[in-house]
Amino acid sequence: MTERIATTPGVFPLPDWAKDDLSDLKGHQKDDLISGDEGPELTAVYDTAREEVVSVQQDAGLDRIVEGQLRWDDMLAHPLTVHDSVETGGIVRYYDNNNFYRDPVVVDELTFDGDVAAELESTAELAADVQAVLPGPYSLADLATDEFYDDETEFLAAVADFLAGEVGAFPDIETLFLLEPSLVENPPGDGEDARASEAIDVVADATDAEVVVQPYFGSLDEKVHAHLLDADVDAVGYDLVSDHDGCLSNVNEYGTKDSVSLGLVDGQNTLVELPETVAERVDWFEENTPVNEFETVYLTTNTETFYLPYSKFEEKLNALAEAARLEEVKA
């Protein structure tokens, strides 16, 4: 029987109280913020907020607990914007929405950093069944500006090696989600699509955890999807909210991994889905794919949830967890 696991791709909205506290503190500590050194007062706020979002996930009954990425002001670009070999450039629109990030300009070799590993160490003290979240190598390279390697192929390989080094420092985790929206938003061309798959392999090989590659903001081009299936990962994600027909067509045309991750709940819309609706979307996917006996189906939001008001974010976590439990009751 297929196991249904309720989880998220992380990158949560801040609790309302934390937004207020951080706004006040950042106004007085702009130099710390720009350098990536938050200082003890900012760190204390983030630590307390992390404890809260971990507790919210546990109370909802999610099967995997993420750190929340509350410090990621630059969203998926964060692992680079805090790196010593990176200078932050101007403000750039984050894909096609009203969120922005500071352009990470790579000016020196991407050596080991350990920033994300430190976050996970703190999370592992609060929860079991921890799931790590990272930008995938293709998306992180796509969001950055390279002024050091001066070659697209070499730069992608360097980003993959950097991420693999970060993963190698992680504490024990159950799952690693690699977020790859650029595979949809700025799909790689001929040759580059194979290199993107190889870069994902490099990161995935750095952990014994289950690895899920989660594209979103639509469905993958057919050739990009086919190359992604060559990557040595455990599951590929499908954004059923943005393009369920395109995702279904890819699976039926090219197949998929033994496990899948389904974006079932809208991470950008405040309308809260009913658990029964979420469970029905999983049933629909399984009934309309030729290989419908998946080992695992991850139930998740289709995008990060930092777009949402905090109260709506909490409700959507509850909907995901309850949808997974509905299947257990039915069984």
Coordinates of C-alpha atoms in Angstrom, one line a residue:
M1 CA 0.0 0.0 0.0
T2 CA 1.2 3.5 -0.9
E3 CA 2.4 5.5 2.1
R4 CA 1.1 9.1 2.2
I5 CA 3.5 11.6 3.9
A6 CA 2.3 15.1 4.7
T7 CA 5.1 17.7 4.5
T8 CA 6.0 21.1 3.0
P9 CA 8.7 22.6 0.8
G10 CA 9.6 24.9 3.7
V11 CA 10.4 28.7 3.4
F12 CA 7.6 29.7 5.8
P13 CA 6.2 33.1 6.6
L14 CA 7.3 34.6 9.8
P15 CA 5.0 34.7 12.8
D16 CA 3.4 38.1 13.1
W17 CA 5.1 38.9 16.3
A18 CA 8.5 38.0 14.8
K19 CA 7.9 40.3 11.8
D20 CA 7.3 43.2 14.2
D21 CA 10.4 42.4 16.4
L22 CA 12.7 41.9 13.4
S23 CA 11.5 45.1 11.7
D24 CA 12.4 47.1 14.8
L25 CA 15.8 45.3 15.2
K26 CA 16.8 45.4 11.6
G27 CA 16.2 49.1 11.5
H28 CA 19.0 49.4 14.1
Q29 CA 21.3 46.6 12.8
K30 CA 21.4 47.2 9.0
D31 CA 25.1 46.4 8.8
D32 CA 24.6 43.0 10.5
L33 CA 21.8 42.2 8.1
I34 CA 23.8 43.0 5.0
S35 CA 26.8 41.0 6.2
G36 CA 24.8 38.0 7.1
D37 CA 25.8 38.3 10.8
E38 CA 22.4 38.8 12.5
G39 CA 23.8 39.6 16.0
P40 CA 22.5 38.1 19.3
E41 CA 19.2 40.0 19.4
L42 CA 18.2 39.0 15.9
T43 CA 19.4 35.5 16.4
A44 CA 17.2 35.2 19.5
V45 CA 14.1 36.2 17.6
Y46 CA 14.8 33.7 14.8
D47 CA 15.5 30.9 17.4
T48 CA 12.1 31.6 19.1
A49 CA 10.3 31.8 15.8
R50 CA 11.9 28.5 14.7
E51 CA 10.7 26.8 17.9
E52 CA 7.2 28.1 17.1
V53 CA 7.0 26.9 13.5
V54 CA 8.4 23.5 14.5
S55 CA 5.7 23.3 17.1
V56 CA 3.0 24.3 14.6
Q57 CA 4.0 21.5 12.3
Q58 CA 4.0 19.0 15.2
D59 CA 0.6 20.1 16.4
A60 CA -0.8 19.8 12.9
G61 CA 0.6 16.3 12.6
L62 CA 2.9 16.6 9.7
D63 CA 5.0 13.6 9.0
R64 CA 8.2 15.6 8.2
I65 CA 9.3 18.7 10.1
V66 CA 11.3 21.4 8.3
E67 CA 13.3 24.2 9.9
G68 CA 11.1 26.8 8.2
Q69 CA 13.9 28.9 6.6
L70 CA 12.7 32.0 8.5
R71 CA 16.1 33.7 8.1
W72 CA 15.9 33.3 4.3
D73 CA 15.1 36.9 3.4
D74 CA 16.5 36.3 0.0
M75 CA 14.4 33.1 -0.3
L76 CA 16.1 30.3 -2.4
A77 CA 19.1 32.6 -3.0
H78 CA 19.9 32.6 0.8
P79 CA 22.7 29.9 0.9
L80 CA 24.7 32.2 -1.5
T81 CA 23.8 35.6 -0.1
V82 CA 25.3 34.7 3.3
H83 CA 28.5 33.2 1.8
D84 CA 31.9 35.0 2.2
S85 CA 32.6 34.6 -1.5
V86 CA 29.5 36.3 -2.6
E87 CA 28.6 40.0 -2.8
T88 CA 24.9 41.0 -2.8
G89 CA 23.9 43.1 -5.8
G90 CA 20.7 44.9 -6.6
I91 CA 17.2 43.9 -5.8
V92 CA 15.8 41.3 -8.3
R93 CA 12.2 40.1 -8.8
Y94 CA 11.8 36.6 -7.5
Y95 CA 10.4 34.8 -10.5
D96 CA 7.1 36.3 -11.7
N97 CA 5.6 37.6 -8.4
N98 CA 5.8 40.6 -6.1
N99 CA 8.6 39.2 -4.0
F100 CA 12.2 40.3 -4.3
Y101 CA 15.7 39.1 -3.3
R102 CA 19.2 40.5 -3.4
D103 CA 21.2 39.3 -6.4
P104 CA 24.0 37.0 -5.1
V105 CA 27.1 37.9 -7.1
V106 CA 29.7 35.1 -6.9
V107 CA 33.2 36.8 -6.8
D108 CA 35.4 34.0 -5.4
E109 CA 35.5 30.2 -5.0
L110 CA 32.4 28.6 -3.4
T111 CA 33.9 26.9 -0.4
F112 CA 32.1 25.2 2.5
D113 CA 29.9 27.4 4.6
G114 CA 27.7 25.4 7.0
D115 CA 25.0 28.0 7.5
V116 CA 22.1 25.6 6.6
A117 CA 23.6 22.8 8.6
A118 CA 23.6 25.0 11.7
E119 CA 19.9 25.7 11.2
L120 CA 19.2 22.0 11.0
E121 CA 21.2 21.1 14.1
S122 CA 18.9 23.5 16.0
T123 CA 15.9 21.8 14.4
A124 CA 17.1 18.3 15.2
E125 CA 17.1 19.3 18.9
L126 CA 13.4 20.1 18.7
A127 CA 12.0 17.4 16.4
A128 CA 12.4 13.9 15.0
D129 CA 11.7 13.1 11.3
V130 CA 13.5 16.2 10.2
Q131 CA 13.3 17.2 6.5
A132 CA 16.0 19.4 5.1
V133 CA 15.2 22.0 2.4
L134 CA 17.7 23.5 -0.1
P135 CA 17.5 25.2 -3.5
G136 CA 18.4 22.7 -6.2
P137 CA 21.7 23.4 -8.0
Y138 CA 20.1 24.5 -11.2
S139 CA 17.8 27.0 -9.6
L140 CA 20.5 28.4 -7.3
A141 CA 22.8 28.9 -10.2
D142 CA 20.0 30.5 -12.2
L143 CA 19.2 33.0 -9.4
A144 CA 22.9 34.0 -9.0
T145 CA 25.3 36.1 -11.0
D146 CA 28.7 34.5 -11.8
E147 CA 31.7 36.8 -11.8
F148 CA 34.3 34.2 -10.9
Y149 CA 34.0 30.9 -12.8
D150 CA 33.1 32.7 -16.1
D151 CA 31.7 29.5 -17.6
E152 CA 28.1 28.3 -17.2
T153 CA 29.0 24.6 -17.1
E154 CA 31.7 25.2 -14.5
F155 CA 29.5 27.5 -12.5
L156 CA 26.7 24.9 -12.3
A157 CA 29.2 22.2 -11.2
A158 CA 30.6 24.6 -8.6
V159 CA 27.2 25.3 -7.2
A160 CA 26.4 21.6 -7.0
D161 CA 29.7 20.8 -5.2
F162 CA 29.0 23.7 -2.8
L163 CA 25.5 22.3 -2.0
A164 CA 26.8 18.8 -1.7
G165 CA 29.3 20.0 0.9
E166 CA 26.6 21.7 2.8
V167 CA 24.5 18.5 2.8
G168 CA 27.5 16.5 4.0
A169 CA 27.5 18.5 7.2
F170 CA 23.8 17.9 7.9
P171 CA 22.7 16.0 11.0
D172 CA 20.6 12.9 10.5
I173 CA 17.6 13.7 8.4
E174 CA 14.7 11.7 6.9
T175 CA 14.2 13.6 3.7
L176 CA 15.9 16.3 1.6
F177 CA 13.7 18.5 -0.6
L178 CA 15.6 20.2 -3.5
L179 CA 13.5 23.0 -4.7
E180 CA 13.9 23.5 -8.5
P181 CA 11.4 26.1 -9.8
S182 CA 13.9 27.4 -12.4
L183 CA 13.5 24.0 -14.2
V184 CA 10.0 25.4 -15.0
E185 CA 10.6 29.1 -15.1
N186 CA 13.8 29.1 -17.1
P187 CA 14.1 25.6 -18.5
P188 CA 17.6 24.4 -19.5
G189 CA 18.3 23.9 -23.2
D190 CA 19.8 21.0 -25.0
G191 CA 22.9 19.7 -23.2
E192 CA 22.2 21.9 -20.2
D193 CA 19.2 19.8 -19.3
A194 CA 21.5 16.7 -18.9
R195 CA 24.0 18.8 -16.9
A196 CA 21.2 20.0 -14.6
S197 CA 20.3 16.3 -13.9
E198 CA 24.0 15.5 -13.2
A199 CA 24.3 18.5 -10.8
I200 CA 21.3 17.2 -8.9
D201 CA 23.0 13.8 -8.7
V202 CA 26.0 15.4 -7.1
V203 CA 23.9 16.9 -4.3
A204 CA 21.7 13.8 -3.8
D205 CA 24.8 11.6 -3.5
A206 CA 25.9 13.5 -0.5
T207 CA 23.1 12.1 1.8
D208 CA 21.6 8.8 2.7
A209 CA 18.2 10.4 3.2
E210 CA 15.3 10.2 0.7
V211 CA 15.8 12.9 -1.9
V212 CA 12.9 14.7 -3.5
V213 CA 13.3 17.1 -6.4
Q214 CA 10.5 19.6 -6.3
P215 CA 9.9 21.8 -9.4
Y216 CA 7.0 24.2 -9.3
F217 CA 5.2 27.2 -10.9
G218 CA 3.9 24.8 -13.6
S219 CA 4.9 21.6 -15.3
L220 CA 8.3 20.7 -16.8
D221 CA 9.1 20.7 -20.5
E222 CA 9.0 17.1 -21.7
K223 CA 12.7 16.8 -22.4
V224 CA 13.6 18.4 -19.0
H225 CA 11.3 16.0 -17.3
A226 CA 12.9 13.0 -19.1
H227 CA 16.4 14.1 -18.1
L228 CA 15.3 14.7 -14.5
L229 CA 14.2 11.1 -14.3
D230 CA 17.8 10.1 -15.0
A231 CA 18.9 11.8 -11.7
D232 CA 19.5 9.3 -8.9
V233 CA 16.8 10.7 -6.6
D234 CA 13.9 9.0 -4.9
A235 CA 11.0 11.2 -5.9
V236 CA 10.1 13.9 -8.4
G237 CA 7.6 16.6 -7.5
Y238 CA 4.5 17.7 -9.6
D239 CA 2.7 21.0 -9.1
L240 CA -0.9 19.9 -9.6
V241 CA -2.2 23.4 -8.6
S242 CA -0.5 25.2 -11.4
D243 CA -0.8 22.7 -14.2
H244 CA -2.3 19.3 -13.3
D245 CA -2.8 18.3 -16.9
G246 CA 0.8 19.0 -17.9
C247 CA 2.1 17.1 -14.9
L248 CA -0.1 14.1 -15.6
S249 CA 0.9 14.1 -19.3
N250 CA 4.6 14.0 -18.3
V251 CA 4.1 11.0 -16.0
N252 CA 1.9 9.1 -18.5
E253 CA 4.3 9.8 -21.4
Y254 CA 7.7 9.3 -19.7
G255 CA 6.9 7.6 -16.4
T256 CA 8.3 8.8 -13.1
K257 CA 10.1 7.6 -10.0
D258 CA 8.7 4.9 -7.6
S259 CA 7.7 7.8 -5.3
V260 CA 6.2 11.2 -6.1
S261 CA 5.7 14.5 -4.4
L262 CA 2.4 16.2 -5.2
G263 CA 1.8 20.0 -4.9
L264 CA -1.8 19.8 -3.8
V265 CA -2.4 22.9 -1.7
D266 CA -1.9 26.4 -3.1
G267 CA 1.1 28.1 -1.4
Q268 CA 0.2 31.5 -2.8
N269 CA -3.6 31.7 -2.4
T270 CA -5.3 32.4 0.9
L271 CA -8.2 30.1 0.1
V272 CA -7.8 27.1 2.4
E273 CA -8.5 23.7 0.9
L274 CA -10.5 21.1 2.7
P275 CA -8.7 18.0 3.7
E276 CA -11.2 15.9 1.8
T277 CA -10.4 18.0 -1.4
V278 CA -6.6 17.4 -0.9
A279 CA -7.1 13.7 -0.5
E280 CA -9.3 13.6 -3.6
R281 CA -6.6 15.2 -5.6
V282 CA -4.2 12.4 -4.6
D283 CA -6.8 9.8 -5.6
W284 CA -7.3 11.6 -8.9
F285 CA -3.6 11.5 -9.7
E286 CA -3.2 7.8 -8.7
E287 CA -6.3 6.8 -10.7
N288 CA -5.1 8.6 -13.8
T289 CA -1.5 7.3 -14.0
P290 CA -0.7 3.9 -15.4
V291 CA 1.7 3.1 -12.5
N292 CA -0.5 3.9 -9.6
E293 CA 1.1 1.8 -6.9
F294 CA 3.7 4.3 -5.8
E295 CA 5.9 3.5 -2.8
T296 CA 5.4 6.9 -1.3
V297 CA 3.3 10.0 -2.1
Y298 CA 4.4 13.2 -0.4
L299 CA 1.5 15.6 0.1
T300 CA 2.7 19.2 0.1
T301 CA 2.0 22.7 -0.9
N302 CA 2.8 23.5 -4.5
T303 CA 5.2 26.4 -3.7
E304 CA 6.9 27.8 -0.6
T305 CA 4.3 29.3 1.8
F306 CA 6.1 32.6 2.7
Y307 CA 3.5 34.3 0.4
L308 CA 0.7 33.5 2.9
P309 CA -0.6 35.3 6.0
Y310 CA 0.6 33.3 9.0
S311 CA -2.9 32.2 10.1
K312 CA -3.6 30.8 6.6
F313 CA -0.3 29.1 6.6
E314 CA -1.2 27.3 9.8
E315 CA -4.6 26.2 8.3
K316 CA -3.0 24.8 5.2
L317 CA -0.6 22.7 7.3
N318 CA -3.6 21.3 9.1
A319 CA -5.3 20.5 5.8
L320 CA -2.3 18.6 4.5
A321 CA -1.9 16.6 7.7
E322 CA -5.5 15.7 7.9
A323 CA -5.6 14.7 4.3
A324 CA -2.9 12.1 4.9
R325 CA -4.8 10.8 8.0
L326 CA -8.0 10.4 6.0
E327 CA -6.2 7.8 3.9
E328 CA -5.1 6.0 7.0
V329 CA -8.7 5.9 8.3
K330 CA -10.0 4.7 4.9
A331 CA -7.4 1.9 5.0

